Coordinates of C-alpha atoms and ligand atoms in Angstrom, one line a residue:
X9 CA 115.6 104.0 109.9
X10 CA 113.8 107.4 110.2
X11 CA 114.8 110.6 111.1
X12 CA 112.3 113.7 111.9
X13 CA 113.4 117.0 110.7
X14 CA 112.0 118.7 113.2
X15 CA 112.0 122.8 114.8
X16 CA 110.7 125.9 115.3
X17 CA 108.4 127.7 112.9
X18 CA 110.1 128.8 109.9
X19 CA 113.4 127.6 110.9
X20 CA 113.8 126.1 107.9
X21 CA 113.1 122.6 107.9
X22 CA 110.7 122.2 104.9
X23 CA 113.9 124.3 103.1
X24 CA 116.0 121.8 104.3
X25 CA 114.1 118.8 103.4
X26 CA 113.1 119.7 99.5
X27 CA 116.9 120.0 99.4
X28 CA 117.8 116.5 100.8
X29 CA 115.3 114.6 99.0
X30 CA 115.2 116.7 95.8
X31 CA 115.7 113.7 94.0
X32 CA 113.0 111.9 95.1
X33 CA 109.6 112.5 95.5
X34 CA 107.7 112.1 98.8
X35 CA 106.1 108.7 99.8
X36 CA 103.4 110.0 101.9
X37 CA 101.6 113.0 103.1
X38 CA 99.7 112.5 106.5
X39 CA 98.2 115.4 108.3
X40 CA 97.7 114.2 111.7
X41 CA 95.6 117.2 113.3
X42 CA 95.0 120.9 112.1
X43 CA 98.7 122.1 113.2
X44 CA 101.1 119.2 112.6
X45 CA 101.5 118.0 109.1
X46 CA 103.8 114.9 108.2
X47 CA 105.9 114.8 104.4
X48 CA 108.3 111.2 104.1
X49 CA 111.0 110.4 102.0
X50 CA 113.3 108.0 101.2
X51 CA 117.1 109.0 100.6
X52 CA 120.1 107.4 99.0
X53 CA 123.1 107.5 101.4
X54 CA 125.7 108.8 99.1
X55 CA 129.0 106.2 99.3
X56 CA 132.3 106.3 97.4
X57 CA 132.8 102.9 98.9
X58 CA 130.3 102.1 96.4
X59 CA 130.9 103.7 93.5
X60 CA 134.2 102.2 93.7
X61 CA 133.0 98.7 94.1
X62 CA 130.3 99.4 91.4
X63 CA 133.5 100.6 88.7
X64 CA 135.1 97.0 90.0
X65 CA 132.7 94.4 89.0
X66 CA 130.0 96.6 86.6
X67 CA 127.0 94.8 88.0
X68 CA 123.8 95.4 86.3
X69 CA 122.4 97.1 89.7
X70 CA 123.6 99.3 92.2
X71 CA 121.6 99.6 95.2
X72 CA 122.5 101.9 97.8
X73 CA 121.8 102.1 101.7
X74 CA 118.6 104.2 102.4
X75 CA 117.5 106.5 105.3
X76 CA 114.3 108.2 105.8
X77 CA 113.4 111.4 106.2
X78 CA 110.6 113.2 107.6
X79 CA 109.2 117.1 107.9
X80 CA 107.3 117.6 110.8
X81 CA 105.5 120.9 111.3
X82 CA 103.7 121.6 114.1
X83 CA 105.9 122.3 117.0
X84 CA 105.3 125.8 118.4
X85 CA 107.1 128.3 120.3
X86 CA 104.6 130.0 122.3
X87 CA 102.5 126.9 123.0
X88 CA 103.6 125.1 126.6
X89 CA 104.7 121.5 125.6
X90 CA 104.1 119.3 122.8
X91 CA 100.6 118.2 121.6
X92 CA 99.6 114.6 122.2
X93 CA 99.7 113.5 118.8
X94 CA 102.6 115.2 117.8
X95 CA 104.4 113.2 120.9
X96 CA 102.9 109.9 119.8
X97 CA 104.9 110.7 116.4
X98 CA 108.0 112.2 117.7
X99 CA 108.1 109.2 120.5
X100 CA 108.2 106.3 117.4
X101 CA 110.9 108.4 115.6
X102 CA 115.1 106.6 115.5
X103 CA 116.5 110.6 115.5
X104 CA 115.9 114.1 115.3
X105 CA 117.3 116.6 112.7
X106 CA 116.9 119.7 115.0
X107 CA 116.7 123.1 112.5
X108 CA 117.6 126.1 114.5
X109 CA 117.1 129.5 112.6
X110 CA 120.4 131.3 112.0
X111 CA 119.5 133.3 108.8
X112 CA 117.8 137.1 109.7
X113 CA 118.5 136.7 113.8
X114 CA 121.6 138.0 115.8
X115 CA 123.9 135.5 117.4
X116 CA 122.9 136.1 121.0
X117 CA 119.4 134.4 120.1
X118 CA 120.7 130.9 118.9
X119 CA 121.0 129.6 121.9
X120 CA 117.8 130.4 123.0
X121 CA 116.0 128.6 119.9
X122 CA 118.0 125.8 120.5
X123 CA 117.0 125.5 124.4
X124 CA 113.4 126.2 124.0
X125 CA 112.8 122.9 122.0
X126 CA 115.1 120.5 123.8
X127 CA 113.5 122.3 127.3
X128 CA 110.0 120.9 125.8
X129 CA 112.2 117.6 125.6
X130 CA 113.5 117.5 129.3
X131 CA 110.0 118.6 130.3
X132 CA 108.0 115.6 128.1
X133 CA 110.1 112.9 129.4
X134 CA 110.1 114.3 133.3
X135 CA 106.3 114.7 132.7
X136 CA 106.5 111.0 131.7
X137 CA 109.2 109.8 134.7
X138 CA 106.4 111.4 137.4
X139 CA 103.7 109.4 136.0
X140 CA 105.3 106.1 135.9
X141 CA 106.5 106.8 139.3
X142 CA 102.8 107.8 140.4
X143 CA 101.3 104.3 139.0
X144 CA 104.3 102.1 141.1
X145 CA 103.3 103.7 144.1
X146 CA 100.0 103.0 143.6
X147 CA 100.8 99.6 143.0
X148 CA 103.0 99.4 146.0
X149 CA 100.6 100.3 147.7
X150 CA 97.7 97.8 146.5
X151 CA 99.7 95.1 146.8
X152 CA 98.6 91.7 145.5
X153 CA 100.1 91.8 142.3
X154 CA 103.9 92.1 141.0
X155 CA 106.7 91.1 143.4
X156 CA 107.5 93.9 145.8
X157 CA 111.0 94.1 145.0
X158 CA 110.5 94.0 141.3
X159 CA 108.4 97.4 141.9
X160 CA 110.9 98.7 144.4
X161 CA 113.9 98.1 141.3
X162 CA 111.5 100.2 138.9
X163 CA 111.2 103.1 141.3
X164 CA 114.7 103.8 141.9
X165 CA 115.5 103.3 138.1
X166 CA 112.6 105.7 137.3
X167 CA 114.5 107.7 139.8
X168 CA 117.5 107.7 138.6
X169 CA 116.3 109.0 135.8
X170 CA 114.7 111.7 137.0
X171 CA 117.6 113.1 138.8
X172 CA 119.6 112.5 135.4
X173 CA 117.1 115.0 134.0
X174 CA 117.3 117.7 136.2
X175 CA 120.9 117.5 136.1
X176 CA 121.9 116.9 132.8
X177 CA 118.6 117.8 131.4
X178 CA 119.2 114.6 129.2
X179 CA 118.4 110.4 130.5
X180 CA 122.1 109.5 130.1
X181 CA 121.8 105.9 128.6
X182 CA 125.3 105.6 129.7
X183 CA 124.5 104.9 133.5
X184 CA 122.0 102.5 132.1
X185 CA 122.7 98.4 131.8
X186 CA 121.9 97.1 128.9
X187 CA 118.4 94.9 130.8
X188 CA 117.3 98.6 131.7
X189 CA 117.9 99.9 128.5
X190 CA 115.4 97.6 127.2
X191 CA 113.0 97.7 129.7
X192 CA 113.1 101.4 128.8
X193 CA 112.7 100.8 125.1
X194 CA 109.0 100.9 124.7
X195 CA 108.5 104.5 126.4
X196 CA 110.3 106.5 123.3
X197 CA 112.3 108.7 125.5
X198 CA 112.9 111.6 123.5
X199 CA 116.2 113.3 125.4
X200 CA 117.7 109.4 124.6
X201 CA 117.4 109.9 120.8
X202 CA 120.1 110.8 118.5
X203 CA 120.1 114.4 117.3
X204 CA 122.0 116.5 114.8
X205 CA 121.7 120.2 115.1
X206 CA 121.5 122.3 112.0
X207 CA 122.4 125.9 112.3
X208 CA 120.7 127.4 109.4
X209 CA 122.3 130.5 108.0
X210 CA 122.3 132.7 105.9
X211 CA 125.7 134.1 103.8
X212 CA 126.1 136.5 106.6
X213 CA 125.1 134.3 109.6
X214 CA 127.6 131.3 107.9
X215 CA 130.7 133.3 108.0
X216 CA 130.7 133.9 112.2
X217 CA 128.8 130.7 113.1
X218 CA 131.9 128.8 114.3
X219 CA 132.7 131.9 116.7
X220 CA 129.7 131.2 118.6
X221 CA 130.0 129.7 121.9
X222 CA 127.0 126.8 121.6
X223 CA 126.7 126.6 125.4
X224 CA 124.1 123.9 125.8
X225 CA 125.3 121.0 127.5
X226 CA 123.5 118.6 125.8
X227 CA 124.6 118.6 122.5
X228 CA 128.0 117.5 121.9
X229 CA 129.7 116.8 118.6
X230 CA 126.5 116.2 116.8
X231 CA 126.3 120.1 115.2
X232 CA 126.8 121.5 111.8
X233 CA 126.1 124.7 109.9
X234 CA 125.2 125.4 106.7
X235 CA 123.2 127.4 104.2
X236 CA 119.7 126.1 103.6
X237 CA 118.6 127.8 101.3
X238 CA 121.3 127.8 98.8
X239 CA 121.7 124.3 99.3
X240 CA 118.1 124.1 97.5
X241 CA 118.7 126.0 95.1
X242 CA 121.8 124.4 94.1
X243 CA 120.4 120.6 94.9
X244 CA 118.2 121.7 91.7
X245 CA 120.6 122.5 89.2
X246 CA 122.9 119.8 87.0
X247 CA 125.8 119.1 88.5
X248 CA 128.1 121.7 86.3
X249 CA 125.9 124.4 87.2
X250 CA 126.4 123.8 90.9
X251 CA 129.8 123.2 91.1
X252 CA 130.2 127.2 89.8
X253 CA 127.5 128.2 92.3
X254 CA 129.5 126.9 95.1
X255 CA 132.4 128.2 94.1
X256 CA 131.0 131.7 94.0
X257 CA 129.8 131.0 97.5
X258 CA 133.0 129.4 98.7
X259 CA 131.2 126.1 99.6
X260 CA 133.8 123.7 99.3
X261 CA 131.9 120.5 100.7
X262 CA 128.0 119.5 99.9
X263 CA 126.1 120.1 103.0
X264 CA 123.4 118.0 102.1
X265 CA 125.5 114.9 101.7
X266 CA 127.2 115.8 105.2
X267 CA 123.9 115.7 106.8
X268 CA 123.0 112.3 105.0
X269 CA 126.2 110.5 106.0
X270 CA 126.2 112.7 109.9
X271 CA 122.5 110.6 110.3
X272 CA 124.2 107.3 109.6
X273 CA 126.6 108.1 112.0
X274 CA 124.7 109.4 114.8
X275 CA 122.4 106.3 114.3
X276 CA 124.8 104.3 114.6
X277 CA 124.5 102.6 111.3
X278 CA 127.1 100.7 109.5
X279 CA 126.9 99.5 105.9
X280 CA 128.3 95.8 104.7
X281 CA 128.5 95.5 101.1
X282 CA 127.4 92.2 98.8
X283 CA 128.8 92.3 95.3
X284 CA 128.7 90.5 92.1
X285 CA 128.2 91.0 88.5
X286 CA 124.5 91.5 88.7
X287 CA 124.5 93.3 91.6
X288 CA 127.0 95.7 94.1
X289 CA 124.2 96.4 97.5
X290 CA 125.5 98.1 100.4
X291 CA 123.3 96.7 103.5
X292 CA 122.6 98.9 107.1
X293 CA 123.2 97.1 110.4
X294 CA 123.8 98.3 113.7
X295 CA 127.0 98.7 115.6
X296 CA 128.0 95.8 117.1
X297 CA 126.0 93.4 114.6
X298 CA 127.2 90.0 114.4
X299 CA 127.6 88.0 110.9
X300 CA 124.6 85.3 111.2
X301 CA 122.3 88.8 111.9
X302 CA 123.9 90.6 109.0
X303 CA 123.4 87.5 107.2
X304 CA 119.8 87.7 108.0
X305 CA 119.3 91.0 106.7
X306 CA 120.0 90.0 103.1
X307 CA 117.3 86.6 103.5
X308 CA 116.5 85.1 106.4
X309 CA 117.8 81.1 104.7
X310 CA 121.1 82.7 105.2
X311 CA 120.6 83.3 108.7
X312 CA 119.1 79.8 109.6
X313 CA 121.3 78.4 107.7
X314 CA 124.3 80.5 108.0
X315 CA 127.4 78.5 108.5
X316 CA 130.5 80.9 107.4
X317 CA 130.8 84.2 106.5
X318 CA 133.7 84.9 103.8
X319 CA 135.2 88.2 104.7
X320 CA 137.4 90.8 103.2
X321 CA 137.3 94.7 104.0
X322 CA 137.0 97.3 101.4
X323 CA 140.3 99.1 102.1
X324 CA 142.0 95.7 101.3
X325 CA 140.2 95.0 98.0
X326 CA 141.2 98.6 97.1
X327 CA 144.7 98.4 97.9
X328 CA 145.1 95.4 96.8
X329 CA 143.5 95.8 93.5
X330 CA 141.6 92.2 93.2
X331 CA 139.7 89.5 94.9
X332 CA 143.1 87.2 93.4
X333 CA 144.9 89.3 95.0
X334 CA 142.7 89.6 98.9
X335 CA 143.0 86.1 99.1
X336 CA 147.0 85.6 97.9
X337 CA 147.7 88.0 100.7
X338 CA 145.9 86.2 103.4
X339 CA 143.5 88.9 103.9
X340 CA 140.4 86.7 103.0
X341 CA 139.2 85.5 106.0
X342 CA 136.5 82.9 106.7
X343 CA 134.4 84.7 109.8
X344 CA 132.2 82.7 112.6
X345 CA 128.1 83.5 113.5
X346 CA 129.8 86.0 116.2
X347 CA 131.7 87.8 114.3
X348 CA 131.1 91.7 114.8
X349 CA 130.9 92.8 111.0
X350 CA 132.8 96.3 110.7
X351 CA 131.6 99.2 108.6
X352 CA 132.9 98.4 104.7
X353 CA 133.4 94.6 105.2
X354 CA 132.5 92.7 101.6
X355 CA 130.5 89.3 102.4
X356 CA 129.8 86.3 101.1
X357 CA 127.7 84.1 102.9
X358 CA 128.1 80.7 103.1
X359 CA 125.2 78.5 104.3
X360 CA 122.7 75.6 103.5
X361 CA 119.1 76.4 102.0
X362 CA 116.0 74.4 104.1
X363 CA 115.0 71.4 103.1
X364 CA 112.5 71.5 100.7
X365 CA 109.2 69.2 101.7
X366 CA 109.3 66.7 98.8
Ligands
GTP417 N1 117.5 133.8 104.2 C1 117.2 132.6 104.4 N2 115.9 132.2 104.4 C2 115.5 131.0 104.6 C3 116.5 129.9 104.8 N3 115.8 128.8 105.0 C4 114.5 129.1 104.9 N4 114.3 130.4 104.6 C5 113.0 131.1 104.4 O1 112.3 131.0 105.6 C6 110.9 130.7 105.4 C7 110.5 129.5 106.0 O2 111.1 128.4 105.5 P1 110.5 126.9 105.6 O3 111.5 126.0 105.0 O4 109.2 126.9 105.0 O5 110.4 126.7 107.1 P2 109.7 125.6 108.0 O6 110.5 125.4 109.2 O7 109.4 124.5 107.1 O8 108.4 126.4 108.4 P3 107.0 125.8 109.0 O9 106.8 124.4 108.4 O10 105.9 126.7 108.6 O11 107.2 125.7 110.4 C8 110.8 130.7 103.8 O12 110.4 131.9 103.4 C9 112.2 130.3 103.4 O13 112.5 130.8 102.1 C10 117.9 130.3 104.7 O14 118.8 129.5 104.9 N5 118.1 131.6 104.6
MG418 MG1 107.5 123.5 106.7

């Protein structure tokens, strides 16, 4: 899963993204024309879950759930929509991390630098809407080829779409089916993406940021604020060191871990833990995936093969104390293909390895 850190210039983003992934070092560079420049990284999703689970049963390995991120430069304020190839990269991206510069600016500006890049959003995919339509008119009026009705059902979804956009400035997936949903898939719609909204401050900025009135409709509960730049600096320090920092500062959460775990959430992702003595692995899945999918994430035998998955939740096995004890309680439970695994479930699957050609 990837998300693209992405904003004005100087908002903060490359700030931002040396903090979260201060640990690691980038996977890949790619410069992909003289104004837009790609950096990649791979990030631990912090989990107590697991370091609970991993002070159960010691395994020799812990491996936790990972989520990419990425710093993309290139997207500029006084240049009129977004440049071909920075599209074809935004387009391919699962959700945005939308910087907005709140450090050295007065309040009445935010939400102007917030609406000028999702304004280039609404714009891109309108820009895209009017072309599609263009080509099924055309082909409406060719004839010869696809059923008429078939093109008829594309123009008013197309449609639809359009007026979505010029009145919610957003394509609201919720009036969607889940057939037009797909059919949409492959066009990378960028007002459908998940985004999380980073208001960058500075000491001075943080302290009023919650009395400003965000007024864009668009975003709803997927905002947070925080302090960039000391969030770097203290990411580099030992973990004494920055727990005095942020008590100077009166930080009393990591910012950086909120952003990591808000990501997971506005993706959508939920983790399923395996454990064992050599190794306690939180997996990612989807919302709403079922047990012989899940299955299939941790080897694909398990998914052919899959015949039961045995369940118990983390909560339980906390409470509770023991796996002895999960199951004298009647909270192990033996779970069907369709199951819908929930976030923190602990499986074991059952199934029967393929034949081996003898
Ligand atoms: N005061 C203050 N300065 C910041 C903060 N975040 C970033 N800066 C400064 O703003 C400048 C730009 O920061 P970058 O992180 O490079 O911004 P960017 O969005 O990656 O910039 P481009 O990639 O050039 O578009 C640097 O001089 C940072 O030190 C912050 O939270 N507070
Ligand atoms: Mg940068």
């Amino acid at each position: 899963m990837k998300l693209g850190i992405i904003g004005l210039p100087y908002c903060g983003k490359t700030t931002l993204f040396e903090a979260l992934t201060s640990d690691y070092s980038p996977t890949g560079k790619i410069y992909i024309d003289g104004n837009t420049r790609i950096d990649t990284a791979v990030v631990k999703v912090p989990d107590q879950r697991l370091d609970w689970l991993s002070k159960h049963y010691q395994p020799k390995k812990v491996s936790h759930a990972n989520i990419t991120f990425q710093d993309i430069s290139g997207i500029h304020e006084e240049q009129k929509g977004l440049s071909k190839s920075l599209l074809h990269v935004l387009t391919q991206i699962d959700g945005f991390i939308h910087v907005v510069q709140c450090f050295n600016i007065s309040n009445e500006d935010i939400n102007e630098k917030i609406n000028l890049l999702l304004d280039d959003f609404t714009i891109n995919d309108m820009m895209t809407i009017e072309r599609k339509l263009e080509n099924l008119s055309n082909e409406w009026t060719k004839g010869g080829g696809r059923n008429r009705s078939d093109i008829e059902y594309e123009q008013n979804l197309f449609n639809k779409m359009h007026d979505s956009l010029e009145t919610k400035s957003i394509i609201d997936q919720n009036t969607l089916s889940i057939n037009d949903q797909k059919l949409l898939s492959g066009y990378g719609f960028l007002t459908t993406k998940p985004m999380l909204i980073v208001l960058n401050c500075d000491e001075y900025t943080y302290e009023s940021i919650n009395t400003i009135n965000i007024t864009n409709t668009r975003i709803n509960h997927n905002i947070i604020s925080l302090m960039g730049k000391l969030e770097m600096e203290i990411a580099q320090l030992n973990k004494d060191d920055a727990s005095v920092f942020m008590q100077e500062y009166g930080m009393t959460t990591n910012g950086l871990d909120q952003i990591i775990q808000l990501s997971y959430e506005i993706l959508e992702l939920k983790s399923f833990f395996t454990v064992g003595q050599d190794e306690v692995k939180a997996w990612t899945i989807h919302a709403n995936t079922i047990a012989q999918d899940a299955a299939g994430t941790i080897h694909s035998d398990m998914n052919s093969g899959f015949i039961r998955a045995e369940t118990m939740s983390f909560d339980d096995l906390q409470n509770l104390g023991s796996e002895g004890a999960v199951k004298s309680a009647g909270k192990l439970r033996l779970e069907g293909k369709e199951y819908v695994v929930q976030d923190g479930d602990i499986l074991k699957i059952r199934f029967s390895p393929p034949k081996k050609n003898s």
